[in-house]
Amino acid sequence: KQEVTQIPAALSVPEGENLVLNCSFTDSAIYNLQWFRQDPGKGLTSLLLIQSSQREQTSGRLNASLDKSSGRSTLYIAASQPGDSATYLCAVRPHGNQFYFGTGTSLTVIP
Amino acid sequence: DAGVTQSPTHLIKTRGQQVTLRCSPKSGHDTVSWYQQALGQGPQFIFQYYEEEERQRGNFPDRFSGHQFPNYSSELNVNALLLGDSALYLCASSRQPSYEQYFGPGTRLTVT
């Protein structure tokens, strides 16, 4: 069974700092990986989707990388802002239809 | 373009009752997945519907059942509610080939 781990569980940084969130998964045979943000009590907002054949994806200040062989993905956030405060979740999809989620990293950006 | 919508937003039920949650997918999407998210946890996959059939199921008991309609909207039914069923229930829609998932705002179910 696929296990997804996100470290750290919580992170607090001053505004303007660049930061990296980590996601690791146990089975490297994945079809794709998706990063989400979730505000308290709300649904998930898709940030980036990386297909298994890709190494990275970029959207604005966000950059996600994927290393399938080592079972790792990182989400890089540049020039963090207070509005980036949220929980960030990664989810992997093996060759099937089910996504497996990590427990998330709670990010606080201090003004 | 309307995104994924879910109803109701909040629901309070008593143990033993039954509940139905509803989801309308994003325009152009034909696949609907349901997830349960307990406080402080990541979403757990319940099942996925495609072409009105349950295509895959997670590790949830038969008390959890669903349906997909010809317009791709979906319902999640939970029978014989337990206190442990209290959670945020999320619906996600997607389409081939990437199955990139788009989530609705969720339904907060409280079982007392």
PDB file of C-alpha atoms in Angstrom:
ATOM      1  CA  LYS A   1       0.000   0.000   0.000  1.00  0.00           C
ATOM      2  CA  GLN A   2       1.264   3.485  -0.886  1.00  0.00           C
ATOM      3  CA  GLU A   3       2.316   5.581   2.126  1.00  0.00           C
ATOM      4  CA  VAL A   4       2.800   9.350   1.776  1.00  0.00           C
ATOM      5  CA  THR A   5       4.749  11.378   4.345  1.00  0.00           C
ATOM      6  CA  GLN A   6       5.096  15.142   4.599  1.00  0.00           C
ATOM      7  CA  ILE A   7       7.794  16.776   6.671  1.00  0.00           C
ATOM      8  CA  PRO A   8       7.718  19.081   8.527  1.00  0.00           C
ATOM      9  CA  ALA A   9       4.191  18.903   9.943  1.00  0.00           C
ATOM     10  CA  ALA A  10       4.284  22.624  10.660  1.00  0.00           C
ATOM     11  CA  LEU A  11       6.470  25.488   9.510  1.00  0.00           C
ATOM     12  CA  SER A  12       6.598  29.164  10.474  1.00  0.00           C
ATOM     13  CA  VAL A  13       8.608  31.659   8.399  1.00  0.00           C
ATOM     14  CA  PRO A  14       8.909  35.459   8.139  1.00  0.00           C
ATOM     15  CA  GLU A  15       7.375  37.154   5.137  1.00  0.00           C
ATOM     16  CA  GLY A  16       9.623  37.252   2.078  1.00  0.00           C
ATOM     17  CA  GLU A  17      11.503  34.060   2.855  1.00  0.00           C
ATOM     18  CA  ASN A  18      11.846  31.273   0.300  1.00  0.00           C
ATOM     19  CA  LEU A  19      10.823  27.851   1.582  1.00  0.00           C
ATOM     20  CA  VAL A  20      10.655  24.177   0.642  1.00  0.00           C
ATOM     21  CA  LEU A  21       8.006  21.654   1.598  1.00  0.00           C
ATOM     22  CA  ASN A  22       8.785  17.949   1.340  1.00  0.00           C
ATOM     23  CA  CYS A  23       6.722  14.942   0.302  1.00  0.00           C
ATOM     24  CA  SER A  24       7.933  11.348   0.209  1.00  0.00           C
ATOM     25  CA  PHE A  25       6.158   8.206  -0.977  1.00  0.00           C
ATOM     26  CA  THR A  26       6.957   4.530  -0.586  1.00  0.00           C
ATOM     27  CA  ASP A  27       6.063   3.123  -4.013  1.00  0.00           C
ATOM     28  CA  SER A  28       7.818   4.867  -6.901  1.00  0.00           C
ATOM     29  CA  ALA A  29       5.447   3.374  -9.510  1.00  0.00           C
ATOM     30  CA  ILE A  30       3.212   6.430  -9.674  1.00  0.00           C
ATOM     31  CA  TYR A  31       1.229   7.889 -12.540  1.00  0.00           C
ATOM     32  CA  ASN A  32       1.284  11.472 -11.281  1.00  0.00           C
ATOM     33  CA  LEU A  33       1.588  13.655  -8.167  1.00  0.00           C
ATOM     34  CA  GLN A  34      -0.503  16.671  -7.246  1.00  0.00           C
ATOM     35  CA  TRP A  35       0.066  19.475  -4.723  1.00  0.00           C
ATOM     36  CA  PHE A  36      -2.849  21.220  -3.020  1.00  0.00           C
ATOM     37  CA  ARG A  37      -3.421  23.970  -0.491  1.00  0.00           C
ATOM     38  CA  GLN A  38      -6.221  23.864   2.046  1.00  0.00           C
ATOM     39  CA  ASP A  39      -7.466  26.766   4.120  1.00  0.00           C
ATOM     40  CA  PRO A  40      -9.023  25.899   7.513  1.00  0.00           C
ATOM     41  CA  GLY A  41     -12.341  24.093   7.140  1.00  0.00           C
ATOM     42  CA  LYS A  42     -12.315  24.479   3.353  1.00  0.00           C
ATOM     43  CA  GLY A  43     -11.865  22.270   0.330  1.00  0.00           C
ATOM     44  CA  LEU A  44      -8.586  21.674  -1.476  1.00  0.00           C
ATOM     45  CA  THR A  45      -7.235  24.001  -4.156  1.00  0.00           C
ATOM     46  CA  SER A  46      -5.065  22.406  -6.823  1.00  0.00           C
ATOM     47  CA  LEU A  47      -1.648  24.052  -7.143  1.00  0.00           C
ATOM     48  CA  LEU A  48       0.406  21.859  -9.470  1.00  0.00           C
ATOM     49  CA  LEU A  49       0.166  18.465 -11.144  1.00  0.00           C
ATOM     50  CA  ILE A  50       3.328  16.617 -12.193  1.00  0.00           C
ATOM     51  CA  GLN A  51       3.084  13.663 -14.537  1.00  0.00           C
ATOM     52  CA  SER A  52       5.430  10.729 -13.907  1.00  0.00           C
ATOM     53  CA  SER A  53       7.422  11.615 -17.042  1.00  0.00           C
ATOM     54  CA  GLN A  54       8.075  15.166 -15.819  1.00  0.00           C
ATOM     55  CA  ARG A  55      10.746  16.426 -13.457  1.00  0.00           C
ATOM     56  CA  GLU A  56       9.146  19.721 -12.455  1.00  0.00           C
ATOM     57  CA  GLN A  57       6.251  22.134 -12.905  1.00  0.00           C
ATOM     58  CA  THR A  58       6.082  25.851 -12.254  1.00  0.00           C
ATOM     59  CA  SER A  59       3.216  28.227 -11.586  1.00  0.00           C
ATOM     60  CA  GLY A  60       4.036  31.780 -10.565  1.00  0.00           C
ATOM     61  CA  ARG A  61       6.012  31.693  -7.303  1.00  0.00           C
ATOM     62  CA  LEU A  62       5.543  27.933  -6.972  1.00  0.00           C
ATOM     63  CA  ASN A  63       7.830  25.221  -8.308  1.00  0.00           C
ATOM     64  CA  ALA A  64       7.275  21.519  -7.731  1.00  0.00           C
ATOM     65  CA  SER A  65       9.850  18.856  -8.487  1.00  0.00           C
ATOM     66  CA  LEU A  66       9.520  15.100  -8.722  1.00  0.00           C
ATOM     67  CA  ASP A  67      12.182  12.407  -8.269  1.00  0.00           C
ATOM     68  CA  LYS A  68      10.378   9.126  -8.766  1.00  0.00           C
ATOM     69  CA  SER A  69      13.408   6.938  -8.212  1.00  0.00           C
ATOM     70  CA  SER A  70      13.907   8.276  -4.697  1.00  0.00           C
ATOM     71  CA  GLY A  71      10.190   8.646  -3.977  1.00  0.00           C
ATOM     72  CA  ARG A  72      10.367  12.372  -3.288  1.00  0.00           C
ATOM     73  CA  SER A  73       8.732  15.608  -4.332  1.00  0.00           C
ATOM     74  CA  THR A  74       9.364  19.150  -3.160  1.00  0.00           C
ATOM     75  CA  LEU A  75       7.242  22.280  -3.373  1.00  0.00           C
ATOM     76  CA  TYR A  76       9.300  25.468  -3.485  1.00  0.00           C
ATOM     77  CA  ILE A  77       7.557  28.741  -2.592  1.00  0.00           C
ATOM     78  CA  ALA A  78       9.461  31.911  -3.461  1.00  0.00           C
ATOM     79  CA  ALA A  79       9.104  35.216  -1.619  1.00  0.00           C
ATOM     80  CA  SER A  80       6.467  33.945   0.798  1.00  0.00           C
ATOM     81  CA  GLN A  81       3.482  36.161   1.696  1.00  0.00           C
ATOM     82  CA  PRO A  82       1.002  36.062   4.601  1.00  0.00           C
ATOM     83  CA  GLY A  83      -1.664  34.911   2.099  1.00  0.00           C
ATOM     84  CA  ASP A  84       0.360  31.744   1.560  1.00  0.00           C
ATOM     85  CA  SER A  85      -0.530  30.626   5.104  1.00  0.00           C
ATOM     86  CA  ALA A  86      -2.451  27.357   4.737  1.00  0.00           C
ATOM     87  CA  THR A  87      -1.981  23.602   4.912  1.00  0.00           C
ATOM     88  CA  TYR A  88      -0.181  22.130   1.912  1.00  0.00           C
ATOM     89  CA  LEU A  89      -0.979  18.558   0.903  1.00  0.00           C
ATOM     90  CA  CYS A  90       0.608  16.276  -1.638  1.00  0.00           C
ATOM     91  CA  ALA A  91      -1.180  13.334  -3.230  1.00  0.00           C
ATOM     92  CA  VAL A  92       0.192  10.547  -5.398  1.00  0.00           C
ATOM     93  CA  ARG A  93      -1.668   8.402  -7.886  1.00  0.00           C
ATOM     94  CA  PRO A  94      -0.333   4.914  -8.548  1.00  0.00           C
ATOM     95  CA  HIS A  95      -1.414   3.170 -11.720  1.00  0.00           C
ATOM     96  CA  GLY A  96      -5.070   3.047 -10.731  1.00  0.00           C
ATOM     97  CA  ASN A  97      -7.668   5.601  -9.897  1.00  0.00           C
ATOM     98  CA  GLN A  98      -7.033   6.258  -6.205  1.00  0.00           C
ATOM     99  CA  PHE A  99      -4.996   9.185  -4.911  1.00  0.00           C
ATOM    100  CA  TYR A 100      -3.097   8.743  -1.634  1.00  0.00           C
ATOM    101  CA  PHE A 101      -2.630  11.858   0.491  1.00  0.00           C
ATOM    102  CA  GLY A 102      -0.084  12.899   3.062  1.00  0.00           C
ATOM    103  CA  THR A 103      -1.176  14.562   6.309  1.00  0.00           C
ATOM    104  CA  GLY A 104       0.042  17.946   5.143  1.00  0.00           C
ATOM    105  CA  THR A 105       2.394  20.728   6.222  1.00  0.00           C
ATOM    106  CA  SER A 106       0.790  23.659   8.048  1.00  0.00           C
ATOM    107  CA  LEU A 107       2.521  26.840   6.882  1.00  0.00           C
ATOM    108  CA  THR A 108       2.363  30.168   8.717  1.00  0.00           C
ATOM    109  CA  VAL A 109       3.940  33.235   7.097  1.00  0.00           C
ATOM    110  CA  ILE A 110       4.536  35.971   9.658  1.00  0.00           C
ATOM    111  CA  PRO A 111       4.130  39.590   8.433  1.00  0.00           C
TER     112      PRO A 111
ATOM    113  CA  ASP B   1     -17.159  28.138 -15.401  1.00  0.00           C
ATOM    114  CA  ALA B   2     -18.649  26.708 -12.208  1.00  0.00           C
ATOM    115  CA  GLY B   3     -16.262  24.574 -10.244  1.00  0.00           C
ATOM    116  CA  VAL B   4     -17.174  21.579  -8.155  1.00  0.00           C
ATOM    117  CA  THR B   5     -20.173  22.230  -5.920  1.00  0.00           C
ATOM    118  CA  GLN B   6     -21.325  20.290  -2.877  1.00  0.00           C
ATOM    119  CA  SER B   7     -24.422  20.380  -0.714  1.00  0.00           C
ATOM    120  CA  PRO B   8     -25.214  20.811   2.049  1.00  0.00           C
ATOM    121  CA  THR B   9     -22.374  22.816   3.621  1.00  0.00           C
ATOM    122  CA  HIS B  10     -22.990  21.552   7.124  1.00  0.00           C
ATOM    123  CA  LEU B  11     -25.060  18.723   8.526  1.00  0.00           C
ATOM    124  CA  ILE B  12     -25.775  17.468  12.038  1.00  0.00           C
ATOM    125  CA  LYS B  13     -27.133  13.939  12.456  1.00  0.00           C
ATOM    126  CA  THR B  14     -27.734  11.512  15.290  1.00  0.00           C
ATOM    127  CA  ARG B  15     -26.108   8.097  15.626  1.00  0.00           C
ATOM    128  CA  GLY B  16     -27.961   5.441  13.632  1.00  0.00           C
ATOM    129  CA  GLN B  17     -29.415   7.887  11.112  1.00  0.00           C
ATOM    130  CA  GLN B  18     -28.721   7.960   7.417  1.00  0.00           C
ATOM    131  CA  VAL B  19     -27.317  10.863   5.393  1.00  0.00           C
ATOM    132  CA  THR B  20     -27.032  11.789   1.705  1.00  0.00           C
ATOM    133  CA  LEU B  21     -24.423  14.224   0.409  1.00  0.00           C
ATOM    134  CA  ARG B  22     -24.433  15.650  -3.109  1.00  0.00           C
ATOM    135  CA  CYS B  23     -21.799  16.748  -5.583  1.00  0.00           C
ATOM    136  CA  SER B  24     -21.849  18.383  -9.016  1.00  0.00           C
ATOM    137  CA  PRO B  25     -18.595  18.063 -10.963  1.00  0.00           C
ATOM    138  CA  LYS B  26     -16.700  20.746 -12.818  1.00  0.00           C
ATOM    139  CA  SER B  27     -17.958  21.317 -16.344  1.00  0.00           C
ATOM    140  CA  GLY B  28     -16.410  18.792 -18.743  1.00  0.00           C
ATOM    141  CA  HIS B  29     -15.493  16.297 -16.029  1.00  0.00           C
ATOM    142  CA  ASP B  30     -16.967  12.796 -16.023  1.00  0.00           C
ATOM    143  CA  THR B  31     -15.304  11.183 -12.993  1.00  0.00           C
ATOM    144  CA  VAL B  32     -16.232  11.836  -9.374  1.00  0.00           C
ATOM    145  CA  SER B  33     -14.270  10.705  -6.313  1.00  0.00           C
ATOM    146  CA  TRP B  34     -15.325  10.983  -2.674  1.00  0.00           C
ATOM    147  CA  TYR B  35     -12.983  11.462   0.273  1.00  0.00           C
ATOM    148  CA  GLN B  36     -13.353  11.597   4.050  1.00  0.00           C
ATOM    149  CA  GLN B  37     -11.080  13.969   5.943  1.00  0.00           C
ATOM    150  CA  ALA B  38     -10.836  13.750   9.716  1.00  0.00           C
ATOM    151  CA  LEU B  39      -9.470  16.720  11.641  1.00  0.00           C
ATOM    152  CA  GLY B  40      -5.726  17.073  11.208  1.00  0.00           C
ATOM    153  CA  GLN B  41      -5.516  14.251   8.676  1.00  0.00           C
ATOM    154  CA  GLY B  42      -5.192  13.992   4.924  1.00  0.00           C
ATOM    155  CA  PRO B  43      -8.221  12.983   2.858  1.00  0.00           C
ATOM    156  CA  GLN B  44      -8.960   9.241   2.715  1.00  0.00           C
ATOM    157  CA  PHE B  45     -10.341   7.808  -0.529  1.00  0.00           C
ATOM    158  CA  ILE B  46     -13.850   6.352  -0.220  1.00  0.00           C
ATOM    159  CA  PHE B  47     -14.697   5.495  -3.847  1.00  0.00           C
ATOM    160  CA  GLN B  48     -14.748   6.743  -7.416  1.00  0.00           C
ATOM    161  CA  TYR B  49     -17.558   6.800  -9.969  1.00  0.00           C
ATOM    162  CA  TYR B  50     -17.278   6.803 -13.738  1.00  0.00           C
ATOM    163  CA  GLU B  51     -20.041   6.114 -16.282  1.00  0.00           C
ATOM    164  CA  GLU B  52     -22.478   5.605 -13.406  1.00  0.00           C
ATOM    165  CA  GLU B  53     -20.439   2.700 -12.029  1.00  0.00           C
ATOM    166  CA  GLU B  54     -18.270   2.431  -8.927  1.00  0.00           C
ATOM    167  CA  ARG B  55     -14.830   1.999 -10.448  1.00  0.00           C
ATOM    168  CA  GLN B  56     -12.656   1.742  -7.362  1.00  0.00           C
ATOM    169  CA  ARG B  57     -13.248   1.626  -3.627  1.00  0.00           C
ATOM    170  CA  GLY B  58     -11.075   2.434  -0.656  1.00  0.00           C
ATOM    171  CA  ASN B  59     -11.094   0.737   2.729  1.00  0.00           C
ATOM    172  CA  PHE B  60     -14.568   1.802   3.834  1.00  0.00           C
ATOM    173  CA  PRO B  61     -17.461  -0.425   5.010  1.00  0.00           C
ATOM    174  CA  ASP B  62     -20.585  -1.117   2.984  1.00  0.00           C
ATOM    175  CA  ARG B  63     -22.434   1.491   5.048  1.00  0.00           C
ATOM    176  CA  PHE B  64     -20.872   3.921   2.583  1.00  0.00           C
ATOM    177  CA  SER B  65     -22.500   3.770  -0.822  1.00  0.00           C
ATOM    178  CA  GLY B  66     -22.822   6.057  -3.773  1.00  0.00           C
ATOM    179  CA  HIS B  67     -24.420   6.805  -7.058  1.00  0.00           C
ATOM    180  CA  GLN B  68     -23.590   8.713 -10.199  1.00  0.00           C
ATOM    181  CA  PHE B  69     -26.270  10.168 -12.436  1.00  0.00           C
ATOM    182  CA  PRO B  70     -26.270  10.555 -16.252  1.00  0.00           C
ATOM    183  CA  ASN B  71     -25.317  14.243 -15.853  1.00  0.00           C
ATOM    184  CA  TYR B  72     -22.189  13.064 -13.907  1.00  0.00           C
ATOM    185  CA  SER B  73     -23.381  14.453 -10.569  1.00  0.00           C
ATOM    186  CA  SER B  74     -23.006  12.110  -7.637  1.00  0.00           C
ATOM    187  CA  GLU B  75     -24.361  11.246  -4.208  1.00  0.00           C
ATOM    188  CA  LEU B  76     -22.666   9.733  -1.186  1.00  0.00           C
ATOM    189  CA  ASN B  77     -24.908   7.833   1.223  1.00  0.00           C
ATOM    190  CA  VAL B  78     -23.899   6.770   4.699  1.00  0.00           C
ATOM    191  CA  ASN B  79     -26.172   4.448   6.692  1.00  0.00           C
ATOM    192  CA  ALA B  80     -26.233   3.665  10.411  1.00  0.00           C
ATOM    193  CA  LEU B  81     -24.101   6.688  11.283  1.00  0.00           C
ATOM    194  CA  LEU B  82     -21.415   6.326  13.935  1.00  0.00           C
ATOM    195  CA  LEU B  83     -19.732   9.061  15.970  1.00  0.00           C
ATOM    196  CA  GLY B  84     -16.537   8.255  14.056  1.00  0.00           C
ATOM    197  CA  ASP B  85     -18.190   9.269  10.780  1.00  0.00           C
ATOM    198  CA  SER B  86     -17.934  12.910  11.845  1.00  0.00           C
ATOM    199  CA  ALA B  87     -15.603  14.499   9.300  1.00  0.00           C
ATOM    200  CA  LEU B  88     -15.308  16.774   6.296  1.00  0.00           C
ATOM    201  CA  TYR B  89     -16.544  14.939   3.194  1.00  0.00           C
ATOM    202  CA  LEU B  90     -14.904  16.086  -0.004  1.00  0.00           C
ATOM    203  CA  CYS B  91     -15.882  15.493  -3.588  1.00  0.00           C
ATOM    204  CA  ALA B  92     -13.362  15.749  -6.405  1.00  0.00           C
ATOM    205  CA  SER B  93     -14.002  15.684 -10.129  1.00  0.00           C
ATOM    206  CA  SER B  94     -11.582  14.838 -12.915  1.00  0.00           C
ATOM    207  CA  ARG B  95     -11.307  13.587 -16.476  1.00  0.00           C
ATOM    208  CA  GLN B  96      -8.915  11.575 -18.610  1.00  0.00           C
ATOM    209  CA  PRO B  97      -6.071  11.440 -19.305  1.00  0.00           C
ATOM    210  CA  SER B  98      -4.453  13.253 -16.379  1.00  0.00           C
ATOM    211  CA  TYR B  99      -7.196  12.781 -13.769  1.00  0.00           C
ATOM    212  CA  GLU B 100      -6.071  16.080 -12.216  1.00  0.00           C
ATOM    213  CA  GLN B 101      -8.459  16.472  -9.329  1.00  0.00           C
ATOM    214  CA  TYR B 102     -10.549  19.529  -8.577  1.00  0.00           C
ATOM    215  CA  PHE B 103     -12.205  19.616  -5.171  1.00  0.00           C
ATOM    216  CA  GLY B 104     -15.431  21.092  -3.922  1.00  0.00           C
ATOM    217  CA  PRO B 105     -15.732  23.048  -0.659  1.00  0.00           C
ATOM    218  CA  GLY B 106     -16.804  19.960   1.284  1.00  0.00           C
ATOM    219  CA  THR B 107     -19.661  19.000   3.588  1.00  0.00           C
ATOM    220  CA  ARG B 108     -18.982  19.097   7.317  1.00  0.00           C
ATOM    221  CA  LEU B 109     -20.862  16.184   8.923  1.00  0.00           C
ATOM    222  CA  THR B 110     -21.263  16.072  12.685  1.00  0.00           C
ATOM    223  CA  VAL B 111     -22.722  12.940  14.270  1.00  0.00           C
ATOM    224  CA  THR B 112     -23.971  13.320  17.849  1.00  0.00           C
TER     225      THR B 112
END
